[in-house]
Amino acid sequence: MKKIRTLGLALLMMAMFLTACGESSSTKNAEGEASKDGKVKLTIWHNFAGDDLRAKTVRSLIDQFAKDNPNVELDAQAIPVDGYRQRLSTVAAANELPDVFFVYAGSQSSELHKAGLLQPITELVNKNADWKNQFLPGAFEPYSFEPNQIYSAPISMSATSILYYNKSLFDKHKVKVPITWDEMMTAIKVFNENKVTPIALGNKATWVAQSTILGSLADRVTGTEWFKNAVAQKGAKFTDPEFIKALGYFKQLVDNKAFQEGANSIDNTQAEQYFIQGNAAMMISGAWTLTNLAASSSEEQMKNIEVTTLPSIPDGKGEAGTISGGAGGGLALSKRTTGATKEAALKLIYAICGPDAQKAIAESNSMVMFDTQVDKSKVSSLYYKAFELVKKSKITPVYDAYLSADAGEAINNGLQEIMMGGSVDAVAQKLQDAQARSATP
């Protein structure tokens, strides 16, 4: 998972500033009242500024809201992804957040909440029970900072460990699609004997192996509860035998030459192309691969690709058939937005995150954490298969969404070390030391 780390000291300083000084009253429409002509001023910031289908879909939903609500004077700003987090951090530090804004699940939204800059949208969610119940399990977890309160409705989903496989290569070499670990080892052996790379991997950016392989693989060995306890450093450590065993399964892949040579030197996009061109039988990757392949590959190529989950682990404490991932970004509501402006803001959030909107976003070949039926004619065949798989699969944690920044870096670099012959025990110790430092008051 591409890292979304803290906004920095500015937001924490902001929390203390607000407590000492109170909120500024100079911002426009501070009381949230409609103007004399009945107009309500409403601002929204988001990062769907590109030319991809999802970005266009979200912008069209915002435009439709503006047409449907002529009493709302909507100021919508689409900010490019590369500069979005910094822009949001800057206005947050000045207590000048827009009324509604896109926020990432994880440390970004958590820091904004700690700084006292968000207010819950629980009333909107509870008012629309059918909508709430259509979200996949765990959708609101990253945005539930307090009991019985929800601070965002996600409009995207991170699914990071889908097992893509080339059906033609499996058929040609009479290999069974692996359901168990022994079957995975057999598949790797047969493909190597036939000079086909078993699993394409581009781990130049060190997060890839951790996000796409280790999180899901380790969960099958240790179980989710153990992992969360290890993160909290409460009754579990990353030097425990179960985690050493999990790293051992990753090392088995390395030792049995599951990956192409030089996997640490090529990036994820290169690995995707290596796979789609038929040079590798499998690829373990995230939902982003669906978008990338849709943009760079023919429908004929994608029709040959099937999707499933990683194989089960013998005597593992975790469940089989799971996929690592979780809620992606969503829309948040500024603490300062009140009155008629707040009513309009909640209406806007529903327009972009509601059932019809979720369906539209899904039909832009983008994963959503929402149980909706997509029109097969509007999406790629590969996306349709992957979305149906994800909807019926339990979602387990991605490591770097829970670990501290130092610990995330330790395991990312550690997996590269294992791929170059490094010690499993040494990598586990580095991860444990890094996470222990972050858990120390």
Coordinates of C-alpha atoms in Angstrom, one line a residue:
M1 CA 0.0 0.0 0.0
K2 CA 1.4 3.3 -1.0
K3 CA 2.2 5.1 2.3
I4 CA -0.1 7.7 3.7
R5 CA 1.8 9.0 6.7
T6 CA 1.2 11.7 9.3
L7 CA 0.5 15.3 8.4
G8 CA 3.3 16.3 10.7
L9 CA 3.7 18.5 13.8
A10 CA 1.5 21.3 12.4
L11 CA -1.8 19.5 13.1
L12 CA -0.8 18.6 16.6
M13 CA 0.2 22.1 17.3
M14 CA -3.1 23.2 15.8
A15 CA -5.0 21.1 18.3
M16 CA -3.3 23.0 21.2
F17 CA -3.8 26.3 19.4
L18 CA -7.6 25.7 19.1
T19 CA -7.9 24.8 22.7
A20 CA -6.1 27.9 23.9
C21 CA -7.5 30.5 21.5
G22 CA -10.8 29.1 20.2
E23 CA -11.7 28.9 16.5
S24 CA -11.4 31.8 14.2
S25 CA -14.6 33.6 13.4
S26 CA -13.3 35.4 10.3
T27 CA -14.0 32.7 7.7
K28 CA -16.9 33.2 5.3
N29 CA -20.3 31.8 6.2
A30 CA -18.9 30.9 9.7
E31 CA -22.3 30.5 11.2
G32 CA -23.5 28.3 8.3
E33 CA -26.5 30.6 7.6
A34 CA -28.0 31.1 4.2
S35 CA -27.5 34.6 2.7
K36 CA -30.3 37.0 2.2
D37 CA -30.9 35.7 -1.4
G38 CA -31.3 32.2 0.1
K39 CA -28.0 31.0 -1.3
V40 CA -25.8 28.7 0.8
K41 CA -22.1 28.8 0.2
L42 CA -20.4 25.4 0.3
T43 CA -16.8 24.4 -0.4
I44 CA -15.4 21.0 -1.4
W45 CA -11.8 20.0 -2.1
H46 CA -10.8 16.7 -3.7
N47 CA -7.9 15.1 -5.6
F48 CA -9.9 13.7 -8.6
A49 CA -8.3 16.0 -11.0
G50 CA -7.0 13.6 -13.6
D51 CA -8.3 12.3 -16.9
D52 CA -8.9 8.7 -15.7
L53 CA -12.5 7.4 -15.7
R54 CA -12.9 7.4 -11.9
A55 CA -11.8 11.1 -11.6
K56 CA -14.2 12.1 -14.3
T57 CA -17.0 10.1 -12.6
V58 CA -16.5 11.8 -9.3
R59 CA -16.4 15.3 -10.9
S60 CA -19.6 14.5 -12.8
L61 CA -21.3 13.6 -9.5
I62 CA -20.2 17.0 -8.0
D63 CA -21.4 18.8 -11.1
Q64 CA -24.8 17.0 -10.9
F65 CA -25.2 18.0 -7.3
A66 CA -24.6 21.6 -8.3
K67 CA -27.3 21.4 -11.0
D68 CA -29.8 19.7 -8.6
N69 CA -29.3 22.2 -5.9
P70 CA -29.4 25.7 -7.4
N71 CA -29.7 27.3 -3.9
V72 CA -26.1 26.0 -3.1
E73 CA -23.3 28.2 -4.3
L74 CA -20.7 25.4 -4.7
D75 CA -17.0 26.1 -4.8
A76 CA -15.4 22.8 -5.9
Q77 CA -11.6 22.6 -6.2
A78 CA -10.0 19.6 -7.9
I79 CA -6.4 19.5 -6.8
P80 CA -3.8 17.2 -8.4
V81 CA -2.9 14.2 -6.3
D82 CA 0.8 15.1 -6.0
G83 CA 0.1 18.4 -4.2
Y84 CA -3.2 17.5 -2.5
R85 CA -1.9 16.3 0.9
Q86 CA 0.4 19.3 1.3
R87 CA -2.4 21.7 0.4
L88 CA -4.8 20.1 2.9
S89 CA -2.1 20.1 5.6
T90 CA -1.5 23.8 5.1
V91 CA -5.1 24.9 5.4
A92 CA -5.6 22.5 8.3
A93 CA -2.7 24.1 10.2
A94 CA -4.4 27.5 9.6
N95 CA -7.9 26.2 10.6
E96 CA -9.2 27.0 7.2
L97 CA -10.4 23.6 5.9
P98 CA -13.1 23.5 3.3
D99 CA -16.6 22.4 4.4
V100 CA -16.2 19.0 2.7
F101 CA -12.9 17.4 1.7
F102 CA -11.4 14.1 0.5
V103 CA -9.3 12.4 3.2
Y104 CA -7.3 9.3 3.2
A105 CA -8.0 6.4 5.6
G106 CA -5.2 6.0 8.1
S107 CA -2.9 8.5 9.7
Q108 CA -4.1 11.5 7.7
S109 CA -7.7 11.3 8.9
S110 CA -6.5 10.2 12.4
E111 CA -4.3 13.3 12.8
L112 CA -7.1 15.6 11.6
H113 CA -9.4 14.1 14.2
K114 CA -6.8 14.4 16.9
A115 CA -6.4 18.1 16.0
G116 CA -10.2 18.6 16.6
L117 CA -10.8 19.6 12.9
L118 CA -13.4 17.0 12.0
Q119 CA -17.0 16.3 12.9
P120 CA -18.8 13.0 12.5
I121 CA -21.3 12.3 9.7
T122 CA -23.1 9.7 11.9
E123 CA -26.4 11.3 11.5
L124 CA -26.2 11.0 7.7
V125 CA -25.3 7.3 8.0
N126 CA -27.9 6.4 10.5
K127 CA -30.6 8.3 8.6
N128 CA -29.9 6.1 5.5
A129 CA -29.8 2.6 7.1
D130 CA -30.1 0.7 3.8
W131 CA -27.1 2.6 2.4
K132 CA -25.1 2.0 5.6
N133 CA -25.8 -1.8 5.5
Q134 CA -24.6 -2.1 1.9
F135 CA -21.1 -1.2 2.9
L136 CA -18.7 -4.2 3.1
P137 CA -17.6 -5.3 6.6
G138 CA -14.9 -3.0 8.0
A139 CA -15.7 -0.1 5.7
F140 CA -16.2 2.4 8.5
E141 CA -13.5 1.0 10.9
P142 CA -10.7 3.4 9.8
Y143 CA -13.1 6.4 10.3
S144 CA -14.6 5.4 13.7
F145 CA -12.3 7.3 16.1
E146 CA -14.9 7.1 18.9
P147 CA -17.5 4.6 19.8
N148 CA -20.7 4.9 17.8
Q149 CA -19.3 7.7 15.7
I150 CA -18.4 7.7 11.9
Y151 CA -16.4 10.4 10.4
S152 CA -16.4 9.5 6.7
A153 CA -18.0 7.3 4.1
P154 CA -15.3 5.7 1.9
I155 CA -15.6 6.0 -1.9
S156 CA -12.7 3.7 -2.7
M157 CA -11.3 0.4 -1.5
S158 CA -7.8 -0.9 -1.2
A159 CA -7.5 -4.6 -2.1
T160 CA -3.8 -5.4 -2.2
S161 CA -3.4 -9.2 -2.5
I162 CA -5.4 -10.5 -5.4
L163 CA -3.8 -13.6 -7.0
Y164 CA -3.9 -13.0 -10.8
Y165 CA -3.1 -16.0 -13.0
N166 CA -2.8 -16.7 -16.7
K167 CA -5.3 -19.4 -17.5
S168 CA -3.7 -20.4 -20.8
L169 CA -0.3 -21.1 -19.1
F170 CA -2.0 -23.2 -16.4
D171 CA -3.8 -25.2 -19.1
K172 CA -0.8 -25.5 -21.3
H173 CA 1.4 -27.0 -18.6
K174 CA -1.5 -28.9 -16.9
V175 CA -1.0 -27.1 -13.6
K176 CA -3.8 -26.9 -11.0
V177 CA -4.6 -23.4 -9.7
P178 CA -3.2 -23.5 -6.2
I179 CA -5.6 -23.7 -3.3
T180 CA -3.1 -25.1 -0.7
W181 CA 0.5 -24.2 -0.1
D182 CA 1.7 -27.6 -1.4
E183 CA -0.1 -26.9 -4.6
M184 CA 1.5 -23.5 -4.8
M185 CA 5.0 -25.1 -4.4
T186 CA 4.1 -27.7 -7.1
A187 CA 3.0 -25.0 -9.5
I188 CA 6.2 -23.0 -8.9
K189 CA 8.3 -26.2 -9.6
V190 CA 6.4 -27.0 -12.9
F191 CA 6.6 -23.5 -14.3
N192 CA 10.3 -23.2 -13.5
E193 CA 10.9 -26.5 -15.2
N194 CA 9.2 -25.1 -18.3
K195 CA 11.1 -21.8 -18.2
V196 CA 8.0 -19.8 -17.2
T197 CA 8.4 -17.3 -14.3
P198 CA 6.0 -18.5 -11.6
I199 CA 5.2 -15.1 -10.0
A200 CA 5.9 -11.7 -11.5
L201 CA 7.1 -9.2 -8.8
G202 CA 8.4 -5.7 -9.1
N203 CA 9.7 -4.7 -5.7
K204 CA 11.9 -1.8 -6.6
A205 CA 9.6 0.4 -4.5
T206 CA 10.0 -1.6 -1.3
W207 CA 6.3 -1.5 -0.2
V208 CA 5.2 -3.9 -2.9
A209 CA 6.2 -7.3 -1.5
Q210 CA 4.9 -6.3 2.0
S211 CA 1.6 -5.0 0.7
T212 CA 0.8 -7.6 -1.9
I213 CA 2.2 -10.8 -0.4
L214 CA 3.3 -10.6 3.2
G215 CA 0.2 -9.1 4.8
S216 CA -2.1 -11.7 3.4
L217 CA 0.3 -14.6 3.7
A218 CA 1.2 -13.7 7.3
D219 CA -2.4 -13.3 8.3
R220 CA -3.0 -16.9 7.2
V221 CA -0.3 -18.0 9.6
T222 CA -0.8 -15.7 12.6
G223 CA -4.4 -14.6 12.4
T224 CA -5.5 -11.0 12.5
E225 CA -5.8 -10.7 16.3
W226 CA -2.2 -11.7 16.8
F227 CA -1.1 -9.0 14.3
K228 CA -3.0 -6.2 16.0
N229 CA -1.7 -7.3 19.4
A230 CA 1.9 -7.2 18.0
V231 CA 1.3 -3.7 16.6
A232 CA 0.1 -2.6 20.0
Q233 CA 3.0 -4.5 21.6
K234 CA 0.5 -6.2 24.0
G235 CA 1.1 -9.9 24.5
A236 CA 2.6 -10.4 21.1
K237 CA 6.0 -9.6 19.4
F238 CA 7.2 -9.8 15.9
T239 CA 9.9 -12.1 17.1
D240 CA 7.3 -14.7 18.2
P241 CA 7.4 -18.1 16.5
E242 CA 4.3 -17.6 14.4
F243 CA 5.7 -14.5 12.7
I244 CA 9.1 -16.2 12.1
K245 CA 7.0 -19.0 10.5
A246 CA 5.2 -16.4 8.3
L247 CA 8.5 -14.9 7.1
G248 CA 9.6 -18.5 6.5
Y249 CA 6.8 -19.0 4.0
F250 CA 7.9 -15.9 2.1
K251 CA 11.5 -17.2 2.1
Q252 CA 10.2 -20.5 0.7
L253 CA 8.9 -18.5 -2.3
V254 CA 12.4 -16.9 -2.7
D255 CA 14.3 -20.1 -2.2
N256 CA 12.1 -21.9 -4.8
K257 CA 12.7 -19.2 -7.4
A258 CA 9.1 -18.1 -7.5
F259 CA 10.0 -14.6 -8.7
Q260 CA 11.9 -13.5 -11.8
E261 CA 15.6 -12.5 -11.4
G262 CA 16.1 -8.9 -10.5
A263 CA 12.6 -8.5 -8.9
N264 CA 14.1 -5.9 -6.5
S265 CA 15.3 -3.8 -9.5
I266 CA 12.1 -3.5 -11.5
D267 CA 9.0 -1.6 -10.5
N268 CA 5.4 -2.7 -10.2
T269 CA 4.3 -1.4 -13.6
Q270 CA 7.1 -3.3 -15.3
A271 CA 6.1 -6.5 -13.5
E272 CA 2.5 -6.0 -14.7
Q273 CA 3.6 -5.8 -18.3
Y274 CA 5.9 -8.8 -17.8
F275 CA 2.8 -10.7 -16.5
I276 CA 0.2 -9.6 -19.1
Q277 CA 2.6 -10.4 -21.9
G278 CA 2.6 -14.1 -20.8
N279 CA 6.1 -14.2 -19.3
A280 CA 4.8 -15.1 -15.8
A281 CA 2.0 -17.5 -14.8
M282 CA 0.9 -15.5 -11.8
M283 CA 1.1 -12.1 -10.1
I284 CA 0.1 -11.1 -6.6
S285 CA -1.0 -7.5 -6.7
G286 CA -3.6 -5.0 -5.7
A287 CA -6.7 -3.5 -7.3
W288 CA -4.5 -0.8 -8.9
T289 CA -3.3 -3.4 -11.4
L290 CA -6.9 -3.6 -12.7
T291 CA -6.7 0.1 -13.6
N292 CA -3.2 -0.1 -15.0
L293 CA -4.0 -3.2 -17.2
A294 CA -7.2 -1.6 -18.5
A295 CA -5.2 1.4 -19.7
S296 CA -2.3 -0.6 -21.3
S297 CA -3.7 -4.0 -22.4
S298 CA -6.2 -5.3 -24.8
E299 CA -9.5 -6.9 -23.7
E300 CA -8.3 -10.1 -25.4
Q301 CA -5.3 -10.2 -23.1
M302 CA -7.3 -9.5 -20.0
K303 CA -9.9 -12.2 -20.8
N304 CA -7.2 -14.7 -20.4
I305 CA -6.5 -13.6 -16.8
E306 CA -8.4 -15.0 -13.9
V307 CA -8.3 -14.0 -10.2
T308 CA -8.4 -15.8 -6.9
T309 CA -7.0 -15.5 -3.4
L310 CA -3.7 -16.8 -2.0
P311 CA -3.6 -20.4 -1.0
S312 CA -4.3 -21.6 2.5
I313 CA -1.5 -22.4 5.0
P314 CA -1.4 -25.7 6.8
D315 CA -2.3 -25.3 10.5
G316 CA -2.5 -21.6 10.1
K317 CA -4.4 -19.5 12.8
G318 CA -5.9 -17.2 10.1
E319 CA -8.6 -17.8 7.7
A320 CA -8.2 -18.9 4.1
G321 CA -9.8 -17.1 1.2
T322 CA -9.1 -13.6 2.5
I323 CA -7.6 -10.5 0.8
S324 CA -5.6 -7.8 2.5
G325 CA -6.9 -4.3 2.1
G326 CA -9.5 -2.0 3.6
A327 CA -11.3 1.2 3.1
G328 CA -9.7 3.8 0.9
G329 CA -10.3 7.5 0.9
G330 CA -13.6 9.2 1.7
L331 CA -15.2 12.6 2.3
A332 CA -15.0 14.3 5.6
L333 CA -16.8 17.2 7.2
S334 CA -15.1 20.2 8.7
K335 CA -15.8 20.8 12.4
R336 CA -16.5 24.4 11.6
T337 CA -19.3 23.7 9.2
T338 CA -22.7 24.4 10.8
G339 CA -26.3 25.3 10.1
A340 CA -27.6 25.4 6.6
T341 CA -24.1 24.9 5.2
K342 CA -23.8 21.6 7.2
E343 CA -27.1 20.4 5.9
A344 CA -25.9 21.1 2.3
A345 CA -22.6 19.5 3.1
L346 CA -24.2 16.2 4.3
K347 CA -26.4 16.2 1.2
L348 CA -23.3 16.6 -1.0
I349 CA -21.5 13.8 0.8
Y350 CA -24.4 11.5 0.1
A351 CA -24.5 12.6 -3.5
I352 CA -20.9 11.5 -4.0
C353 CA -20.9 8.4 -1.6
G354 CA -24.5 7.2 -1.8
P355 CA -25.7 4.0 -3.5
D356 CA -26.0 5.4 -7.1
A357 CA -22.6 7.1 -6.8
Q358 CA -20.9 3.9 -5.5
K359 CA -22.3 2.1 -8.5
A360 CA -21.1 4.8 -10.9
I361 CA -17.6 4.8 -9.3
A362 CA -17.5 1.0 -9.5
E363 CA -18.4 1.1 -13.1
S364 CA -15.3 3.3 -13.7
N365 CA -13.3 0.1 -13.1
S366 CA -12.5 1.3 -9.5
M367 CA -12.9 -0.8 -6.4
V368 CA -15.5 0.4 -3.8
M369 CA -16.1 -1.0 -0.4
F370 CA -19.8 -1.2 -1.2
D371 CA -22.0 -4.2 -2.3
T372 CA -23.4 -3.0 -5.6
Q373 CA -24.2 -4.7 -8.9
V374 CA -22.2 -3.4 -11.8
D375 CA -23.2 -3.5 -15.5
K376 CA -20.7 -6.0 -17.1
S377 CA -20.9 -4.0 -20.3
K378 CA -19.4 -0.9 -18.6
V379 CA -16.3 -2.5 -17.1
S380 CA -13.5 -4.7 -18.2
S381 CA -13.9 -8.4 -17.8
L382 CA -11.0 -8.6 -15.4
Y383 CA -12.4 -5.9 -13.2
Y384 CA -15.8 -7.6 -13.0
K385 CA -14.2 -10.9 -11.9
A386 CA -12.0 -9.2 -9.3
F387 CA -14.9 -7.1 -7.9
E388 CA -17.1 -10.2 -7.5
L389 CA -14.1 -11.9 -5.8
V390 CA -13.5 -9.1 -3.4
K391 CA -17.2 -8.7 -2.4
K392 CA -17.3 -12.3 -1.1
S393 CA -13.8 -12.2 0.5
K394 CA -13.0 -11.2 4.1
I395 CA -10.6 -8.3 4.3
T396 CA -7.5 -8.5 6.5
P397 CA -5.0 -5.8 7.5
V398 CA -2.3 -4.4 5.2
Y399 CA 0.8 -4.2 7.4
D400 CA 1.9 -0.7 6.6
A401 CA -1.6 0.7 7.3
Y402 CA -1.1 -0.3 11.0
L403 CA 2.7 -0.3 11.7
S404 CA 4.6 2.8 12.7
A405 CA 6.5 4.6 9.9
D406 CA 9.8 3.1 11.2
A407 CA 8.4 -0.4 11.5
G408 CA 6.9 -0.2 8.0
E409 CA 10.2 0.8 6.6
A410 CA 11.9 -2.1 8.6
I411 CA 9.6 -4.8 7.1
N412 CA 9.7 -3.3 3.6
N413 CA 13.5 -3.3 3.6
G414 CA 13.6 -6.6 5.4
L415 CA 11.7 -8.4 2.7
Q416 CA 14.2 -7.1 0.1
E417 CA 17.0 -8.4 2.4
I418 CA 15.3 -11.9 2.5
M419 CA 15.1 -11.8 -1.3
M420 CA 18.9 -11.3 -1.3
G421 CA 19.6 -14.1 1.1
G422 CA 19.1 -12.2 4.4
S423 CA 18.1 -13.8 7.7
V424 CA 14.5 -14.2 8.6
D425 CA 15.3 -13.9 12.3
A426 CA 17.3 -10.7 11.8
V427 CA 14.4 -9.1 9.8
A428 CA 11.9 -10.0 12.5
Q429 CA 14.1 -8.5 15.2
K430 CA 14.5 -5.2 13.2
L431 CA 10.7 -5.0 12.8
Q432 CA 10.1 -5.7 16.5
D433 CA 12.7 -3.1 17.6
A434 CA 11.1 -0.5 15.4
Q435 CA 7.6 -1.1 16.5
A436 CA 8.5 -1.3 20.1
R437 CA 10.1 2.2 19.9
S438 CA 6.9 3.6 18.5
A439 CA 4.8 1.9 21.2
T440 CA 6.9 3.3 24.0
P441 CA 5.3 6.3 25.7

